GROMACS .gro file of N, CA and C in nm:
model
  507
    1MET      N    1   0.084  -0.117   0.000
    1MET     CA    2   0.000   0.000   0.000
    1MET      C    3   0.089   0.124   0.000
    2ARG      N    4   0.057   0.221  -0.086
    2ARG     CA    5   0.136   0.344  -0.095
    2ARG      C    6   0.107   0.433   0.023
    3LYS      N    7   0.209   0.496   0.073
    3LYS     CA    8   0.195   0.590   0.184
    3LYS      C    9   0.134   0.719   0.131
    4MET      N   10   0.030   0.766   0.201
    4MET     CA   11  -0.031   0.892   0.163
    4MET      C   12   0.061   1.006   0.206
    5ILE      N   13   0.076   1.104   0.123
    5ILE     CA   14   0.161   1.219   0.152
    5ILE      C   15   0.091   1.308   0.254
    6ASP      N   16   0.165   1.359   0.349
    6ASP     CA   17   0.111   1.442   0.456
    6ASP      C   18   0.073   1.580   0.401
    7ILE      N   19  -0.056   1.613   0.412
    7ILE     CA   20  -0.104   1.744   0.369
    7ILE      C   21  -0.193   1.802   0.477
    8ASP      N   22  -0.205   1.933   0.477
    8ASP     CA   23  -0.291   1.998   0.576
    8ASP      C   24  -0.412   2.062   0.508
    9GLY      N   25  -0.493   2.131   0.587
    9GLY     CA   26  -0.615   2.192   0.535
    9GLY      C   27  -0.590   2.294   0.426
   10PHE      N   28  -0.480   2.370   0.437
   10PHE     CA   29  -0.446   2.467   0.332
   10PHE      C   30  -0.416   2.395   0.201
   11ASP      N   31  -0.342   2.284   0.210
   11ASP     CA   32  -0.311   2.205   0.089
   11ASP      C   33  -0.439   2.153   0.026
   12VAL      N   34  -0.530   2.102   0.108
   12VAL     CA   35  -0.656   2.047   0.057
   12VAL      C   36  -0.735   2.157  -0.013
   13ARG      N   37  -0.745   2.274   0.048
   13ARG     CA   38  -0.819   2.384  -0.015
   13ARG      C   39  -0.751   2.430  -0.144
   14LEU      N   40  -0.617   2.430  -0.144
   14LEU     CA   41  -0.543   2.467  -0.264
   14LEU      C   42  -0.569   2.364  -0.375
   15LEU      N   43  -0.564   2.237  -0.341
   15LEU     CA   44  -0.591   2.131  -0.440
   15LEU      C   45  -0.734   2.142  -0.494
   16ALA      N   46  -0.830   2.167  -0.406
   16ALA     CA   47  -0.970   2.178  -0.450
   16ALA      C   48  -0.988   2.297  -0.544
   17ALA      N   49  -0.924   2.410  -0.511
   17ALA     CA   50  -0.935   2.527  -0.597
   17ALA      C   51  -0.872   2.502  -0.733
   18LEU      N   52  -0.757   2.437  -0.736
   18LEU     CA   53  -0.692   2.407  -0.863
   18LEU      C   54  -0.768   2.301  -0.943
   19GLU      N   55  -0.831   2.209  -0.872
   19GLU     CA   56  -0.909   2.107  -0.942
   19GLU      C   57  -1.030   2.171  -1.009
   20GLU      N   58  -1.083   2.273  -0.947
   20GLU     CA   59  -1.196   2.348  -1.004
   20GLU      C   60  -1.151   2.433  -1.122
   21ASP      N   61  -1.034   2.498  -1.109
   21ASP     CA   62  -0.982   2.585  -1.214
   21ASP      C   63  -0.830   2.584  -1.209
   22GLY      N   64  -0.768   2.505  -1.293
   22GLY     CA   65  -0.624   2.489  -1.295
   22GLY      C   66  -0.548   2.611  -1.345
   23ARG      N   67  -0.621   2.713  -1.394
   23ARG     CA   68  -0.555   2.832  -1.445
   23ARG      C   69  -0.540   2.942  -1.340
   24LEU      N   70  -0.581   2.915  -1.217
   24LEU     CA   71  -0.571   3.018  -1.113
   24LEU      C   72  -0.427   3.061  -1.092
   25THR      N   73  -0.408   3.191  -1.077
   25THR     CA   74  -0.276   3.243  -1.044
   25THR      C   75  -0.252   3.221  -0.895
   26ASN      N   76  -0.128   3.237  -0.853
   26ASN     CA   77  -0.098   3.223  -0.710
   26ASN      C   78  -0.172   3.328  -0.628
   27GLN      N   79  -0.191   3.447  -0.682
   27GLN     CA   80  -0.266   3.551  -0.611
   27GLN      C   81  -0.412   3.510  -0.596
   28GLU      N   82  -0.472   3.457  -0.701
   28GLU     CA   83  -0.612   3.411  -0.693
   28GLU      C   84  -0.625   3.295  -0.595
   29LEU      N   85  -0.527   3.205  -0.597
   29LEU     CA   86  -0.526   3.095  -0.502
   29LEU      C   87  -0.518   3.147  -0.359
   30ALA      N   88  -0.432   3.245  -0.339
   30ALA     CA   89  -0.413   3.302  -0.205
   30ALA      C   90  -0.546   3.355  -0.151
   31GLU      N   91  -0.623   3.421  -0.236
   31GLU     CA   92  -0.751   3.475  -0.193
   31GLU      C   93  -0.850   3.363  -0.156
   32LYS      N   94  -0.846   3.253  -0.229
   32LYS     CA   95  -0.937   3.142  -0.202
   32LYS      C   96  -0.896   3.059  -0.081
   33VAL      N   97  -0.765   3.047  -0.059
   33VAL     CA   98  -0.712   2.956   0.042
   33VAL      C   99  -0.684   3.026   0.176
   34GLY      N  100  -0.654   3.154   0.168
   34GLY     CA  101  -0.624   3.226   0.292
   34GLY      C  102  -0.477   3.227   0.328
   35LEU      N  103  -0.392   3.221   0.227
   35LEU     CA  104  -0.246   3.229   0.246
   35LEU      C  105  -0.193   3.341   0.156
   36SER      N  106  -0.066   3.371   0.170
   36SER     CA  107  -0.004   3.468   0.079
   36SER      C  108   0.021   3.400  -0.056
   37ALA      N  109   0.040   3.482  -0.158
   37ALA     CA  110   0.069   3.428  -0.291
   37ALA      C  111   0.198   3.348  -0.292
   38SER      N  112   0.300   3.395  -0.218
   38SER     CA  113   0.427   3.322  -0.216
   38SER      C  114   0.412   3.187  -0.146
   39GLN      N  115   0.332   3.182  -0.038
   39GLN     CA  116   0.308   3.053   0.028
   39GLN      C  117   0.233   2.958  -0.065
   40CYS      N  118   0.136   3.010  -0.138
   40CYS     CA  119   0.062   2.927  -0.234
   40CYS      C  120   0.155   2.874  -0.342
   41SER      N  121   0.245   2.960  -0.388
   41SER     CA  122   0.340   2.918  -0.491
   41SER      C  123   0.428   2.804  -0.440
   42ARG      N  124   0.482   2.817  -0.320
   42ARG     CA  125   0.567   2.712  -0.264
   42ARG      C  126   0.489   2.583  -0.245
   43ARG      N  127   0.368   2.594  -0.194
   43ARG     CA  128   0.286   2.474  -0.174
   43ARG      C  129   0.252   2.408  -0.307
   44ARG      N  130   0.217   2.488  -0.407
   44ARG     CA  131   0.184   2.432  -0.538
   44ARG      C  132   0.303   2.356  -0.595
   45VAL      N  133   0.423   2.415  -0.587
   45VAL     CA  134   0.544   2.349  -0.638
   45VAL      C  135   0.567   2.218  -0.563
   46ARG      N  136   0.549   2.218  -0.431
   46ARG     CA  137   0.569   2.096  -0.351
   46ARG      C  138   0.466   1.990  -0.390
   47LEU      N  139   0.339   2.029  -0.405
   47LEU     CA  140   0.235   1.933  -0.441
   47LEU      C  141   0.257   1.877  -0.581
   48GLU      N  142   0.309   1.959  -0.671
   48GLU     CA  143   0.343   1.910  -0.805
   48GLU      C  144   0.461   1.812  -0.797
   49SER      N  145   0.565   1.848  -0.723
   49SER     CA  146   0.684   1.762  -0.717
   49SER      C  147   0.656   1.630  -0.646
   50GLU      N  148   0.562   1.631  -0.550
   50GLU     CA  149   0.525   1.508  -0.481
   50GLU      C  150   0.424   1.425  -0.559
   51GLY      N  151   0.380   1.476  -0.673
   51GLY     CA  152   0.291   1.400  -0.759
   51GLY      C  153   0.143   1.409  -0.724
   52LEU      N  154   0.105   1.493  -0.629
   52LEU     CA  155  -0.037   1.509  -0.599
   52LEU      C  156  -0.109   1.581  -0.711
   53ILE      N  157  -0.041   1.675  -0.775
   53ILE     CA  158  -0.093   1.741  -0.895
   53ILE      C  159  -0.022   1.674  -1.011
   54ARG      N  160  -0.097   1.595  -1.087
   54ARG     CA  161  -0.037   1.516  -1.195
   54ARG      C  162  -0.018   1.595  -1.323
   55ARG      N  163  -0.116   1.683  -1.355
   55ARG     CA  164  -0.108   1.759  -1.480
   55ARG      C  165  -0.214   1.868  -1.478
   56TYR      N  166  -0.201   1.959  -1.573
   56TYR     CA  167  -0.301   2.062  -1.596
   56TYR      C  168  -0.350   2.043  -1.739
   57ARG      N  169  -0.480   2.060  -1.759
   57ARG     CA  170  -0.531   2.048  -1.895
   57ARG      C  171  -0.666   2.116  -1.908
   58ALA      N  172  -0.704   2.142  -2.031
   58ALA     CA  173  -0.834   2.201  -2.059
   58ALA      C  174  -0.935   2.089  -2.079
   59GLU      N  175  -1.057   2.110  -2.036
   59GLU     CA  176  -1.163   2.014  -2.058
   59GLU      C  177  -1.244   2.061  -2.179
   60LEU      N  178  -1.241   1.982  -2.285
   60LEU     CA  179  -1.305   2.019  -2.410
   60LEU      C  180  -1.448   1.968  -2.417
   61SER      N  181  -1.530   2.032  -2.498
   61SER     CA  182  -1.667   1.988  -2.519
   61SER      C  183  -1.668   1.883  -2.630
   62ALA      N  184  -1.688   1.758  -2.592
   62ALA     CA  185  -1.689   1.649  -2.690
   62ALA      C  186  -1.798   1.670  -2.795
   63GLU      N  187  -1.919   1.702  -2.751
   63GLU     CA  188  -2.030   1.718  -2.845
   63GLU      C  189  -2.006   1.831  -2.945
   64LYS      N  190  -1.956   1.944  -2.898
   64LYS     CA  191  -1.932   2.056  -2.989
   64LYS      C  192  -1.821   2.026  -3.088
   65LEU      N  193  -1.736   1.929  -3.056
   65LEU     CA  194  -1.630   1.888  -3.147
   65LEU      C  195  -1.670   1.768  -3.233
   66GLY      N  196  -1.796   1.725  -3.220
   66GLY     CA  197  -1.846   1.618  -3.306
   66GLY      C  198  -1.840   1.479  -3.247
   67TYR      N  199  -1.803   1.466  -3.121
   67TYR     CA  200  -1.799   1.335  -3.056
   67TYR      C  201  -1.924   1.320  -2.970
   68SER      N  202  -2.028   1.267  -3.029
   68SER     CA  203  -2.158   1.265  -2.961
   68SER      C  204  -2.196   1.130  -2.904
   69LEU      N  205  -2.114   1.028  -2.926
   69LEU     CA  206  -2.150   0.895  -2.878
   69LEU      C  207  -2.044   0.844  -2.780
   70LEU      N  208  -2.091   0.808  -2.662
   70LEU     CA  209  -2.006   0.754  -2.557
   70LEU      C  210  -2.050   0.610  -2.534
   71ALA      N  211  -1.956   0.519  -2.527
   71ALA     CA  212  -1.988   0.377  -2.507
   71ALA      C  213  -1.889   0.314  -2.411
   72PHE      N  214  -1.939   0.215  -2.339
   72PHE     CA  215  -1.854   0.133  -2.252
   72PHE      C  216  -1.852  -0.007  -2.308
   73VAL      N  217  -1.735  -0.066  -2.313
   73VAL     CA  218  -1.720  -0.200  -2.369
   73VAL      C  219  -1.657  -0.290  -2.263
   74ASP      N  220  -1.731  -0.396  -2.227
   74ASP     CA  221  -1.679  -0.500  -2.139
   74ASP      C  222  -1.604  -0.600  -2.226
   75VAL      N  223  -1.483  -0.633  -2.185
   75VAL     CA  224  -1.399  -0.723  -2.265
   75VAL      C  225  -1.360  -0.844  -2.182
   76THR      N  226  -1.377  -0.962  -2.241
   76THR     CA  227  -1.327  -1.086  -2.183
   76THR      C  228  -1.218  -1.137  -2.276
   77LEU      N  229  -1.104  -1.167  -2.220
   77LEU     CA  230  -0.992  -1.214  -2.300
   77LEU      C  231  -1.007  -1.362  -2.336
   78ALA      N  232  -0.944  -1.400  -2.445
   78ALA     CA  233  -0.950  -1.538  -2.492
   78ALA      C  234  -0.880  -1.632  -2.395
   79THR      N  235  -0.764  -1.593  -2.348
   79THR     CA  236  -0.691  -1.671  -2.249
   79THR      C  237  -0.636  -1.574  -2.145
   80HIS      N  238  -0.606  -1.626  -2.030
   80HIS     CA  239  -0.554  -1.542  -1.923
   80HIS      C  240  -0.405  -1.567  -1.905
   81SER      N  241  -0.331  -1.511  -1.999
   81SER     CA  242  -0.186  -1.521  -1.991
   81SER      C  243  -0.128  -1.380  -1.995
   82ARG      N  244  -0.007  -1.370  -1.950
   82ARG     CA  245   0.060  -1.239  -1.951
   82ARG      C  246   0.072  -1.187  -2.093
   83ASP      N  247   0.099  -1.274  -2.188
   83ASP     CA  248   0.116  -1.234  -2.328
   83ASP      C  249  -0.015  -1.181  -2.386
   84THR      N  250  -0.125  -1.250  -2.359
   84THR     CA  251  -0.255  -1.207  -2.409
   84THR      C  252  -0.292  -1.071  -2.352
   85ALA      N  253  -0.273  -1.055  -2.223
   85ALA     CA  254  -0.304  -0.927  -2.158
   85ALA      C  255  -0.218  -0.815  -2.216
   86LYS      N  256  -0.090  -0.842  -2.240
   86LYS     CA  257  -0.002  -0.740  -2.296
   86LYS      C  258  -0.047  -0.699  -2.436
   87ARG      N  259  -0.084  -0.797  -2.519
   87ARG     CA  260  -0.130  -0.764  -2.655
   87ARG      C  261  -0.256  -0.679  -2.650
   88PHE      N  262  -0.348  -0.712  -2.560
   88PHE     CA  263  -0.471  -0.633  -2.549
   88PHE      C  264  -0.440  -0.492  -2.497
   89ARG      N  265  -0.359  -0.482  -2.395
   89ARG     CA  266  -0.324  -0.351  -2.340
   89ARG      C  267  -0.254  -0.264  -2.445
   90ASP      N  268  -0.165  -0.324  -2.522
   90ASP     CA  269  -0.096  -0.250  -2.628
   90ASP      C  270  -0.195  -0.198  -2.731
   91LEU      N  271  -0.293  -0.281  -2.767
   91LEU     CA  272  -0.397  -0.239  -2.861
   91LEU      C  273  -0.474  -0.120  -2.807
   92VAL      N  274  -0.520  -0.130  -2.684
   92VAL     CA  275  -0.601  -0.025  -2.623
   92VAL      C  276  -0.523   0.106  -2.611
   93LYS      N  277  -0.397   0.098  -2.573
   93LYS     CA  278  -0.316   0.218  -2.558
   93LYS      C  279  -0.300   0.295  -2.689
   94GLU      N  280  -0.307   0.225  -2.801
   94GLU     CA  281  -0.292   0.289  -2.932
   94GLU      C  282  -0.421   0.346  -2.987
   95MET      N  283  -0.534   0.310  -2.930
   95MET     CA  284  -0.664   0.353  -2.983
   95MET      C  285  -0.700   0.492  -2.931
   96ARG      N  286  -0.706   0.591  -3.020
   96ARG     CA  287  -0.737   0.728  -2.981
   96ARG      C  288  -0.879   0.743  -2.927
   97ALA      N  289  -0.972   0.660  -2.970
   97ALA     CA  290  -1.110   0.669  -2.924
   97ALA      C  291  -1.127   0.623  -2.780
   98VAL      N  292  -1.030   0.551  -2.727
   98VAL     CA  293  -1.037   0.503  -2.589
   98VAL      C  294  -0.997   0.616  -2.495
   99GLN      N  295  -1.091   0.656  -2.409
   99GLN     CA  296  -1.063   0.760  -2.311
   99GLN      C  297  -1.009   0.702  -2.182
  100GLU      N  298  -1.064   0.588  -2.143
  100GLU     CA  299  -1.022   0.523  -2.019
  100GLU      C  300  -1.028   0.373  -2.040
  101ALA      N  301  -0.944   0.301  -1.969
  101ALA     CA  302  -0.945   0.155  -1.975
  101ALA      C  303  -0.901   0.101  -1.839
  102TYR      N  304  -0.973   0.001  -1.793
  102TYR     CA  305  -0.949  -0.055  -1.661
  102TYR      C  306  -0.941  -0.206  -1.666
  103SER      N  307  -0.847  -0.262  -1.594
  103SER     CA  308  -0.839  -0.405  -1.572
  103SER      C  309  -0.924  -0.435  -1.449
  104LEU      N  310  -1.009  -0.537  -1.456
  104LEU     CA  311  -1.109  -0.561  -1.352
  104LEU      C  312  -1.097  -0.699  -1.288
  105THR      N  313  -1.158  -0.709  -1.171
  105THR     CA  314  -1.183  -0.840  -1.112
  105THR      C  315  -1.322  -0.882  -1.157
  106GLY      N  316  -1.357  -1.007  -1.135
  106GLY     CA  317  -1.492  -1.052  -1.167
  106GLY      C  318  -1.501  -1.126  -1.299
  107ASP      N  319  -1.619  -1.122  -1.359
  107ASP     CA  320  -1.645  -1.203  -1.478
  107ASP      C  321  -1.603  -1.138  -1.610
  108ARG      N  322  -1.549  -1.020  -1.605
  108ARG     CA  323  -1.496  -0.955  -1.725
  108ARG      C  324  -1.353  -0.909  -1.692
  109ASP      N  325  -1.274  -0.897  -1.795
  109ASP     CA  326  -1.133  -0.865  -1.774
  109ASP      C  327  -1.103  -0.717  -1.783
  110TYR      N  328  -1.169  -0.646  -1.874
  110TYR     CA  329  -1.143  -0.504  -1.894
  110TYR      C  330  -1.274  -0.430  -1.918
  111LEU      N  331  -1.272  -0.303  -1.882
  111LEU     CA  332  -1.379  -0.210  -1.915
  111LEU      C  333  -1.313  -0.094  -1.986
  112ILE      N  334  -1.358  -0.065  -2.108
  112ILE     CA  335  -1.302   0.049  -2.180
  112ILE      C  336  -1.412   0.149  -2.213
  113LYS      N  337  -1.375   0.274  -2.208
  113LYS     CA  338  -1.467   0.385  -2.237
  113LYS      C  339  -1.424   0.445  -2.370
  114LEU      N  340  -1.516   0.446  -2.466
  114LEU     CA  341  -1.488   0.498  -2.600
  114LEU      C  342  -1.571   0.624  -2.626
  115ILE      N  343  -1.514   0.719  -2.696
  115ILE     CA  344  -1.588   0.837  -2.742
  115ILE      C  345  -1.568   0.845  -2.893
  116VAL      N  346  -1.680   0.848  -2.965
  116VAL     CA  347  -1.677   0.847  -3.112
  116VAL      C  348  -1.785   0.941  -3.166
  117PRO      N  349  -1.776   0.975  -3.294
  117PRO     CA  350  -1.876   1.065  -3.352
  117PRO      C  351  -2.014   1.003  -3.367
  118ASP      N  352  -2.020   0.872  -3.395
  118ASP     CA  353  -2.150   0.813  -3.428
  118ASP      C  354  -2.148   0.661  -3.416
  119LEU      N  355  -2.265   0.600  -3.435
  119LEU     CA  356  -2.276   0.454  -3.426
  119LEU      C  357  -2.194   0.381  -3.532
  120GLY      N  358  -2.185   0.439  -3.651
  120GLY     CA  359  -2.105   0.377  -3.756
  120GLY      C  360  -1.959   0.363  -3.717
  121THR      N  361  -1.906   0.467  -3.655
  121THR     CA  362  -1.767   0.462  -3.610
  121THR      C  363  -1.749   0.360  -3.499
  122LEU      N  364  -1.846   0.356  -3.406
  122LEU     CA  365  -1.841   0.256  -3.299
  122LEU      C  366  -1.844   0.115  -3.357
  123ALA      N  367  -1.934   0.092  -3.453
  123ALA     CA  368  -1.944  -0.041  -3.516
  123ALA      C  369  -1.813  -0.079  -3.585
  124LYS      N  370  -1.751   0.018  -3.651
  124LYS     CA  371  -1.625  -0.009  -3.719
  124LYS      C  372  -1.516  -0.049  -3.619
  125ILE      N  373  -1.508   0.021  -3.508
  125ILE     CA  374  -1.407  -0.011  -3.405
  125ILE      C  375  -1.432  -0.150  -3.349
  126ILE      N  376  -1.557  -0.180  -3.319
  126ILE     CA  377  -1.590  -0.311  -3.261
  126ILE      C  378  -1.564  -0.422  -3.361
  127ASN      N  379  -1.612  -0.404  -3.485
  127ASN     CA  380  -1.606  -0.513  -3.584
  127ASN      C  381  -1.473  -0.529  -3.654
  128THR      N  382  -1.395  -0.420  -3.664
  128THR     CA  383  -1.269  -0.433  -3.739
  128THR      C  384  -1.144  -0.422  -3.651
  129VAL      N  385  -1.160  -0.377  -3.526
  129VAL     CA  386  -1.043  -0.363  -3.440
  129VAL      C  387  -1.051  -0.458  -3.320
  130LEU      N  388  -1.158  -0.446  -3.243
  130LEU     CA  389  -1.166  -0.522  -3.118
  130LEU      C  390  -1.200  -0.670  -3.138
  131LEU      N  391  -1.311  -0.700  -3.203
  131LEU     CA  392  -1.354  -0.840  -3.219
  131LEU      C  393  -1.251  -0.927  -3.292
  132PRO      N  394  -1.189  -0.880  -3.399
  132PRO     CA  395  -1.092  -0.966  -3.468
  132PRO      C  396  -0.959  -0.984  -3.394
  133HIS      N  397  -0.934  -0.904  -3.291
  133HIS     CA  398  -0.805  -0.912  -3.223
  133HIS      C  399  -0.792  -1.048  -3.154
  134GLU      N  400  -0.676  -1.112  -3.169
  134GLU     CA  401  -0.656  -1.248  -3.118
  134GLU      C  402  -0.669  -1.260  -2.966
  135SER      N  403  -0.656  -1.150  -2.894
  135SER     CA  404  -0.664  -1.158  -2.748
  135SER      C  405  -0.807  -1.153  -2.696
  136VAL      N  406  -0.901  -1.113  -2.781
  136VAL     CA  407  -1.039  -1.091  -2.737
  136VAL      C  408  -1.125  -1.214  -2.762
  137GLN      N  409  -1.196  -1.257  -2.658
  137GLN     CA  410  -1.292  -1.367  -2.672
  137GLN      C  411  -1.434  -1.314  -2.685
  138HIS      N  412  -1.469  -1.216  -2.602
  138HIS     CA  413  -1.607  -1.170  -2.597
  138HIS      C  414  -1.611  -1.021  -2.564
  139LEU      N  415  -1.706  -0.951  -2.626
  139LEU     CA  416  -1.732  -0.810  -2.596
  139LEU      C  417  -1.879  -0.790  -2.563
  140ARG      N  418  -1.904  -0.694  -2.476
  140ARG     CA  419  -2.042  -0.649  -2.453
  140ARG      C  420  -2.036  -0.497  -2.448
  141THR      N  421  -2.113  -0.433  -2.537
  141THR     CA  422  -2.108  -0.288  -2.551
  141THR      C  423  -2.236  -0.226  -2.497
  142SER      N  424  -2.219  -0.116  -2.424
  142SER     CA  425  -2.331  -0.037  -2.375
  142SER      C  426  -2.313   0.105  -2.424
  143VAL      N  427  -2.415   0.158  -2.491
  143VAL     CA  428  -2.412   0.295  -2.539
  143VAL      C  429  -2.477   0.385  -2.434
  144VAL      N  430  -2.415   0.495  -2.404
  144VAL     CA  431  -2.467   0.588  -2.305
  144VAL      C  432  -2.582   0.667  -2.366
  145LEU      N  433  -2.697   0.663  -2.299
  145LEU     CA  434  -2.813   0.739  -2.343
  145LEU      C  435  -2.811   0.881  -2.287
  146GLU      N  436  -2.765   0.894  -2.163
  146GLU     CA  437  -2.762   1.024  -2.097
  146GLU      C  438  -2.653   1.022  -1.991
  147THR      N  439  -2.578   1.129  -1.983
  147THR     CA  440  -2.477   1.142  -1.878
  147THR      C  441  -2.545   1.206  -1.758
  148VAL      N  442  -2.554   1.133  -1.649
  148VAL     CA  443  -2.621   1.181  -1.528
  148VAL      C  444  -2.526   1.267  -1.446
  149LYS      N  445  -2.400   1.227  -1.438
  149LYS     CA  446  -2.299   1.303  -1.365
  149LYS      C  447  -2.165   1.285  -1.434
  150ASP      N  448  -2.095   1.394  -1.454
  150ASP     CA  449  -1.963   1.390  -1.515
  150ASP      C  450  -1.874   1.484  -1.436
  151ASP      N  451  -1.817   1.433  -1.329
  151ASP     CA  452  -1.735   1.515  -1.240
  151ASP      C  453  -1.618   1.430  -1.194
  152HIS      N  454  -1.501   1.466  -1.238
  152HIS     CA  455  -1.383   1.387  -1.206
  152HIS      C  456  -1.308   1.441  -1.085
  153ARG      N  457  -1.369   1.535  -1.015
  153ARG     CA  458  -1.302   1.589  -0.898
  153ARG      C  459  -1.307   1.489  -0.783
  154LEU      N  460  -1.202   1.487  -0.704
  154LEU     CA  461  -1.195   1.398  -0.588
  154LEU      C  462  -1.275   1.457  -0.472
  155PRO      N  463  -1.328   1.374  -0.383
  155PRO     CA  464  -1.402   1.424  -0.267
  155PRO      C  465  -1.306   1.472  -0.158
  156LEU      N  466  -1.238   1.582  -0.185
  156LEU     CA  467  -1.131   1.631  -0.098
  156LEU      C  468  -1.180   1.673   0.040
  157ASP      N  469  -1.307   1.709   0.054
  157ASP     CA  470  -1.359   1.744   0.186
  157ASP      C  471  -1.340   1.631   0.285
  158ASP      N  472  -1.341   1.507   0.237
  158ASP     CA  473  -1.321   1.391   0.324
  158ASP      C  474  -1.186   1.394   0.393
  159LEU      N  475  -1.086   1.456   0.328
  159LEU     CA  476  -0.953   1.460   0.386
  159LEU      C  477  -0.947   1.552   0.507
  160LEU      N  478  -1.043   1.643   0.517
  160LEU     CA  479  -1.046   1.736   0.630
  160LEU      C  480  -1.118   1.679   0.750
  161SER      N  481  -1.197   1.573   0.729
  161SER     CA  482  -1.272   1.514   0.839
  161SER      C  483  -1.190   1.407   0.909
  162GLU      N  484  -1.230   1.372   1.029
  162GLU     CA  485  -1.159   1.265   1.102
  162GLU      C  486  -1.176   1.134   1.027
  163GLY      N  487  -1.072   1.057   1.025
  163GLY     CA  488  -1.079   0.928   0.957
  163GLY      C  489  -1.033   0.933   0.813
  164GLY      N  490  -1.018   1.052   0.758
  164GLY     CA  491  -0.967   1.064   0.623
  164GLY      C  492  -1.066   1.020   0.517
  165PRO      N  493  -1.015   0.975   0.400
  165PRO     CA  494  -1.101   0.949   0.286
  165PRO      C  495  -1.180   0.819   0.292
  166ALA      N  496  -1.172   0.745   0.400
  166ALA     CA  497  -1.238   0.613   0.403
  166ALA      C  498  -1.385   0.627   0.437
  167GLY      N  499  -1.468   0.594   0.343
  167GLY     CA  500  -1.608   0.571   0.374
  167GLY      C  501  -1.707   0.685   0.370
  168HIS      N  502  -1.675   0.802   0.320
  168HIS     CA  503  -1.776   0.906   0.308
  168HIS      C  504  -1.840   0.897   0.171
  169LEU      N  505  -1.971   0.905   0.169
  169LEU     CA  506  -2.041   0.899   0.039
  169LEU      C  507  -2.073   1.035  -0.011
   0.00000   0.00000   0.00000
């Protein structure tokens, strides 16, 4: 188990503010967090160097850019060998339409999240890329009808409560 890095309430508030808007200046952060701009700058650099802040990026509108179909694909591998898993992982890493991919426990081996312009593109990926791949035994695809919640922010308030991040809903 990885050791959690020691952070305080100011760090948590700084992380939450940056997670909301990664373009905040140190002065803007200072106003939100209650520290000086120089203290915010030092803390931000430390949190970046310790890997708590992994990257900064813009969140684009998929629909406005023509990507209107989101699908999840459950994948079962043909065999459970290191070589088969590596071939499948290599395939997934090269696919630009794959936004996320997870190795799972249970009755399926992987869950992948695809974003594509339309059903035709999804069908092409499934029928010409995934199904014919030698590592794949079975696929089950679910098309998203409606996004109910799309928020990738962490529940950082839990870090301020006693007991830490374990068990708050």
